[in-house]
PDB file of C-alpha atoms in Angstrom:
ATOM      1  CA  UNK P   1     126.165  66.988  29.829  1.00 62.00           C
ATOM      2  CA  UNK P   2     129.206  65.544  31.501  1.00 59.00           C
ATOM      3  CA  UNK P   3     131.202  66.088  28.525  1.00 57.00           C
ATOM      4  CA  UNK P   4     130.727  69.557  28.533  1.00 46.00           C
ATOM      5  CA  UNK P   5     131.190  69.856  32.310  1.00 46.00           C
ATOM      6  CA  UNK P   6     134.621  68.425  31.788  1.00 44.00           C
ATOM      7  CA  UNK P   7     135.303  70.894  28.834  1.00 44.00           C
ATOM      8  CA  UNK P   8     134.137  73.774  30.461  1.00 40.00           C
ATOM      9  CA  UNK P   9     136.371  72.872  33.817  1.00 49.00           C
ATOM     10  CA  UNK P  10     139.357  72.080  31.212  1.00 46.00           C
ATOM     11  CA  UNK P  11     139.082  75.309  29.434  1.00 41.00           C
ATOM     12  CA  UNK P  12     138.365  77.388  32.985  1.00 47.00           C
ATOM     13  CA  UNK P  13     141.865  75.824  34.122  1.00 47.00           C
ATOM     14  CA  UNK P  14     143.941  76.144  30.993  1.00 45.00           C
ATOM     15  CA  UNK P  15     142.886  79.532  30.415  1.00 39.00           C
ATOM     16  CA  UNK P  16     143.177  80.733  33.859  1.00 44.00           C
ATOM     17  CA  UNK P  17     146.025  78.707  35.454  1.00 45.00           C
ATOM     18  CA  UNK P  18     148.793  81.169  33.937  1.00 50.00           C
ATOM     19  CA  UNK P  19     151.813  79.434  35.420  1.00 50.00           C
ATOM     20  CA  UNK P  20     153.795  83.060  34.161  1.00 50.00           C
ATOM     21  CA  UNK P  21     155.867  83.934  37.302  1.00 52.00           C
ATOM     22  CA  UNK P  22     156.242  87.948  37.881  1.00 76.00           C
ATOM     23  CA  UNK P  23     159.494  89.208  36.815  1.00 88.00           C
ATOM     24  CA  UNK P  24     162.325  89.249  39.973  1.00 93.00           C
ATOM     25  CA  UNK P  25     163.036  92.475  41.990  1.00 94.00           C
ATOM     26  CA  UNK P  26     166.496  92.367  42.047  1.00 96.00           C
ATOM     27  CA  UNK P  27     169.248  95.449  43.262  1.00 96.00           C
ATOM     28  CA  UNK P  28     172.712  94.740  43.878  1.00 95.00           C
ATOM     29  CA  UNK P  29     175.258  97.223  45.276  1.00 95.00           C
ATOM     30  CA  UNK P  30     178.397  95.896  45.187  1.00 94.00           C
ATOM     31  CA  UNK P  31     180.552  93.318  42.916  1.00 92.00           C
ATOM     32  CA  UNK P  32     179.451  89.924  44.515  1.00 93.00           C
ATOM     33  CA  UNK P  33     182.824  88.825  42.985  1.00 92.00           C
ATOM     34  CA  UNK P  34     184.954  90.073  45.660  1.00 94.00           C
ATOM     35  CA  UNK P  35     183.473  87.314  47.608  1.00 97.00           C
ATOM     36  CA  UNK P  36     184.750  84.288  48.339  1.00 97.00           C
ATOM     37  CA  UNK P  37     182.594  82.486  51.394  1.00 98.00           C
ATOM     38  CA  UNK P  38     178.961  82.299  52.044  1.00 98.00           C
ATOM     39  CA  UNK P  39     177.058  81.479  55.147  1.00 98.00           C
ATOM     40  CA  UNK P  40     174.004  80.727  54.819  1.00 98.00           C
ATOM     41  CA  UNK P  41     171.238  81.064  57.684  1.00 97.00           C
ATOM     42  CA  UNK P  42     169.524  77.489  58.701  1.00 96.00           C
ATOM     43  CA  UNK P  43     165.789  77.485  57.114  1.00 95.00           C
ATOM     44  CA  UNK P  44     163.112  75.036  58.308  1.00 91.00           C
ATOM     45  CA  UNK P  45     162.504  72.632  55.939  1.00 92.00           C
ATOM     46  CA  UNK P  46     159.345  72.725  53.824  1.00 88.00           C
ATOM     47  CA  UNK P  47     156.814  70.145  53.174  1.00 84.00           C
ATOM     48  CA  UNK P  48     154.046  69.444  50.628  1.00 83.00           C
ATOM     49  CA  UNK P  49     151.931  67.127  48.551  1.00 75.00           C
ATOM     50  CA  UNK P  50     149.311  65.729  46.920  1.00 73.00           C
ATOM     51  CA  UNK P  51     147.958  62.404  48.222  1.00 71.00           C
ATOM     52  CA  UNK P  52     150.515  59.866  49.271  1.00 72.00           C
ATOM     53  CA  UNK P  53     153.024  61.366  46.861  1.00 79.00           C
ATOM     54  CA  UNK P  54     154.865  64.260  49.397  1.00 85.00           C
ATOM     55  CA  UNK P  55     157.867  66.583  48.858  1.00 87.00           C
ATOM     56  CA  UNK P  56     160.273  68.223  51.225  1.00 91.00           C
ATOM     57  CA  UNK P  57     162.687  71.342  50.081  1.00 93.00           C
ATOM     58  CA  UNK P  58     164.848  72.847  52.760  1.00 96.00           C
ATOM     59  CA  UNK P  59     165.315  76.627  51.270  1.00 96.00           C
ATOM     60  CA  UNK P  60     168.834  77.041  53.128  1.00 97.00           C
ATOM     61  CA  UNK P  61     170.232  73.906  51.364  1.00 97.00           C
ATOM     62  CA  UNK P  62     168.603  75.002  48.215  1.00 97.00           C
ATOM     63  CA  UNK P  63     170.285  78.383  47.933  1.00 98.00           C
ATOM     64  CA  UNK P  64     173.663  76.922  49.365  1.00 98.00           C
ATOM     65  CA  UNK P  65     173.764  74.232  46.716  1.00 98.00           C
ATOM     66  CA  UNK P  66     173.383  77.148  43.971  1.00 98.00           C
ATOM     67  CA  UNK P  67     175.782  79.074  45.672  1.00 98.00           C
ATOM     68  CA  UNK P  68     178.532  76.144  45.460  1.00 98.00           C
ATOM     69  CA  UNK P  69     178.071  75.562  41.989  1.00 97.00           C
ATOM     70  CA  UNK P  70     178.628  78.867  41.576  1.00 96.00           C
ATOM     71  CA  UNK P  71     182.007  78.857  43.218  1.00 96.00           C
ATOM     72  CA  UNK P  72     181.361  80.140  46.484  1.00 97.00           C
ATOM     73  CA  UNK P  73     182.820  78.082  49.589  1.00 98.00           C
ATOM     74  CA  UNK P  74     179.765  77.482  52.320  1.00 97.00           C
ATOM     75  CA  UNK P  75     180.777  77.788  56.030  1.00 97.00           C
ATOM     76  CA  UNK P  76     179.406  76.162  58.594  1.00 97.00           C
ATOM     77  CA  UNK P  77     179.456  79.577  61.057  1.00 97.00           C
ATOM     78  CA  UNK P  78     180.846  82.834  60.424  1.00 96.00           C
ATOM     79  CA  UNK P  79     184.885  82.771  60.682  1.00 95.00           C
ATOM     80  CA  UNK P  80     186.213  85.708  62.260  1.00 96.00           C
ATOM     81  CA  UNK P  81     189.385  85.853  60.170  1.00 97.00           C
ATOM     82  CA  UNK P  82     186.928  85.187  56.649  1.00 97.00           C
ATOM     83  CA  UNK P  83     184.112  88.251  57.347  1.00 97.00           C
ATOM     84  CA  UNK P  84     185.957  90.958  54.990  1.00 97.00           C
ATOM     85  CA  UNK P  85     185.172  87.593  52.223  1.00 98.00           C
ATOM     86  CA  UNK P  86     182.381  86.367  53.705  1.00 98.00           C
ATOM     87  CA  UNK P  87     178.540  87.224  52.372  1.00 98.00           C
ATOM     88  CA  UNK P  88     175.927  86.386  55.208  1.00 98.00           C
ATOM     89  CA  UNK P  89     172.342  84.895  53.152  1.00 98.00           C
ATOM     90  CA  UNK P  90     169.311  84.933  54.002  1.00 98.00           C
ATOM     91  CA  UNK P  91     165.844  83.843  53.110  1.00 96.00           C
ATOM     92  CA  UNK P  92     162.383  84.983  53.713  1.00 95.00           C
ATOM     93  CA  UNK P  93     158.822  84.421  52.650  1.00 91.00           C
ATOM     94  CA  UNK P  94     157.070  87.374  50.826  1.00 89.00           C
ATOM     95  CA  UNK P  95     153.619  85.221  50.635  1.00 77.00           C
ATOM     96  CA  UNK P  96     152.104  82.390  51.572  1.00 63.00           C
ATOM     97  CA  UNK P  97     151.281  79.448  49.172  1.00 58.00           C
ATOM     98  CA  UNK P  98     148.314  80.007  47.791  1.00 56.00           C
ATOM     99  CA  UNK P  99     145.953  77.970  45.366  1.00 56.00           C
ATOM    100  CA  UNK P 100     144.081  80.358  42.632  1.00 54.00           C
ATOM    101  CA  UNK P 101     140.323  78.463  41.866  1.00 52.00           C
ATOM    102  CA  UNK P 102     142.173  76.842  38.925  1.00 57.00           C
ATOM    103  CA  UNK P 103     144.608  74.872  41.498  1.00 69.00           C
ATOM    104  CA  UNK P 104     147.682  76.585  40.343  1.00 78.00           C
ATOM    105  CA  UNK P 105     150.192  77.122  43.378  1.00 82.00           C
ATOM    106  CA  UNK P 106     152.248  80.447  44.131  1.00 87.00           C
ATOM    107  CA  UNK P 107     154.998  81.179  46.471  1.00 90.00           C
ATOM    108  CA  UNK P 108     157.101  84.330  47.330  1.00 94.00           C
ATOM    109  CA  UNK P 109     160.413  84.639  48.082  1.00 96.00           C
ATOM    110  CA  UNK P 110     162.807  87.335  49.282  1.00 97.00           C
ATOM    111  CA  UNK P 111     166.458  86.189  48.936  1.00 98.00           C
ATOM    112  CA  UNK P 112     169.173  89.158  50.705  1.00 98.00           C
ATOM    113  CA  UNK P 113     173.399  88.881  50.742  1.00 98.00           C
ATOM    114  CA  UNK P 114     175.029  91.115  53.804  1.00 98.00           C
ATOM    115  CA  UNK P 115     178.377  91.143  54.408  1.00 98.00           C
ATOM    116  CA  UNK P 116     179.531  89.564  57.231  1.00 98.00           C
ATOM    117  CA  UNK P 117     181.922  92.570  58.598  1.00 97.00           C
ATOM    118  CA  UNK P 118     179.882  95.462  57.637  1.00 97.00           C
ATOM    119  CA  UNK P 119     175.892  93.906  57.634  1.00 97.00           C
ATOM    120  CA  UNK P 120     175.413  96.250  54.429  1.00 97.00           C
ATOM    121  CA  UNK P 121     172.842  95.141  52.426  1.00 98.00           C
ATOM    122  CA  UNK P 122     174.898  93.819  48.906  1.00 97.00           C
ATOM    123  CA  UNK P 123     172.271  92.448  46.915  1.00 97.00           C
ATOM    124  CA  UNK P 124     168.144  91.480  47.414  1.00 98.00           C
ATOM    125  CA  UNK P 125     165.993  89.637  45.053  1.00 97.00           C
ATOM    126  CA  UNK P 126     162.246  88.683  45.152  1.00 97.00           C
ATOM    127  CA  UNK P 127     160.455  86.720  43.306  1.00 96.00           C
ATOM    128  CA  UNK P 128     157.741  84.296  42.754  1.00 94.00           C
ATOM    129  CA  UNK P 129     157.019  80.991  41.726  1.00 92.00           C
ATOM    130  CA  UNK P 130     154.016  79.240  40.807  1.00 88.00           C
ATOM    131  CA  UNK P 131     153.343  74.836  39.975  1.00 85.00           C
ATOM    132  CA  UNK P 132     150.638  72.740  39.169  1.00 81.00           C
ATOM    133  CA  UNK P 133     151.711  70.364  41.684  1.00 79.00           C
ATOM    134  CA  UNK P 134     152.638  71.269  45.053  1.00 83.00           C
ATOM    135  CA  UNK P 135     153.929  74.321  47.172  1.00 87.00           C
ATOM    136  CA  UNK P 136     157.312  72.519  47.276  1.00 90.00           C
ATOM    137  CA  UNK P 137     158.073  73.236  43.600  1.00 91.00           C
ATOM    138  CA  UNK P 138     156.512  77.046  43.474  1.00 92.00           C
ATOM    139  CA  UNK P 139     158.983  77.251  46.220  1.00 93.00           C
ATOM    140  CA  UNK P 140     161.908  75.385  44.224  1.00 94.00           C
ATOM    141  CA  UNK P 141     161.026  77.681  41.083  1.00 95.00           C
ATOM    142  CA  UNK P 142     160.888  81.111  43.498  1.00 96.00           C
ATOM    143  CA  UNK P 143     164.322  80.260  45.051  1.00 97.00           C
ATOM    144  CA  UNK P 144     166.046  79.540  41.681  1.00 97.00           C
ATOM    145  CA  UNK P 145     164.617  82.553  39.871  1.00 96.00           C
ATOM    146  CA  UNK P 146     165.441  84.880  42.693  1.00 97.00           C
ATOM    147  CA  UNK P 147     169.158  83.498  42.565  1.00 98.00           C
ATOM    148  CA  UNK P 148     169.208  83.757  38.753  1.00 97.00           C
ATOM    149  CA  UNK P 149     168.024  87.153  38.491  1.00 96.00           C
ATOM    150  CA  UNK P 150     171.093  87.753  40.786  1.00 97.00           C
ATOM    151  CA  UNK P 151     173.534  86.256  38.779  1.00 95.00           C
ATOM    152  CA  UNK P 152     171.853  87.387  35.575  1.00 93.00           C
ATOM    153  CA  UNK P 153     172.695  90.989  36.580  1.00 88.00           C
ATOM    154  CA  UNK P 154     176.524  90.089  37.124  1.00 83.00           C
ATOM    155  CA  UNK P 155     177.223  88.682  33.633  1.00 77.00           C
ATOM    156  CA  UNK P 156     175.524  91.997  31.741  1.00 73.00           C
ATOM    157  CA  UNK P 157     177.755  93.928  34.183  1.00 63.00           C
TER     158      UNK P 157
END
């Protein structure tokens, strides 16, 4: 009987823990190319685990990071004489984590570039991200898909 207990709880979660992230909403509207600066609005940092074994992701850092290896300059602040090059980013939750009966965890993200002079929107992604371990890397896999779907878009332009 325990044997097929334990089957029937490994089949429930391998058939029902799809770890298949929704596609990104993404919609630019203007060449992010013409920037050369990004500032990126502080985030709280995130925790999570399971157990003793914990992780922390700060979302600001995360998306700065990317942004740097992409060849953008981070500021500190907004410089007066650098807004017309500047892109102002921000991040946002769409959803909260949550844990699906088959212990799979999803997080939403909403990623947005301004410009600094203007404020007009420039590009928005959302996405999702979803782990079998903690909040932390749904979170980790959101961030980096929203930025990629970003980025995607600018090469097939």
């Amino acid at each position: 009987m325990k044997k097929f207990f334990c089957l029937v709880i490994v089949v429930e979660i391998l058939a029902s823990c799809s770890l298949t992230r929704s596609v990104p909403t993404t919609t630019i509207t203007k060449d992010l190319t013409q920037y050369n600066f990004v500032y990126v609005v502080p985030t709280s940092a995130v925790t999570s685990g399971i157990l003793i074994e914990t992780n922390t992701v700060n979302p600001s850092e995360m998306i700065a990071g990317y942004l740097m290896k992409k060849g953008y300059s981070s500021l500190p602040s907004i410089d007066a004489e650098l807004k017309s090059k500047t892109l102002v980013v921000t991040y946002g939750n769409t959803s909260s984590t949550s844990f699906t009966h088959s212990f799979v965890a999803r997080k939403g993200v909403i990623i947005q570039f301004r410009d600094a002079e203007t404020h007009e929107l420039i590009a928005t992604s959302e996405a999702e991200g979803a782990s079998l371990n903690t909040e932390t890397d749904a979170l980790t896999q959101a961030i980096n898909s929203a930025l990629d779907s970003i980025f995607d878009m600018i090469k097939k332009n």
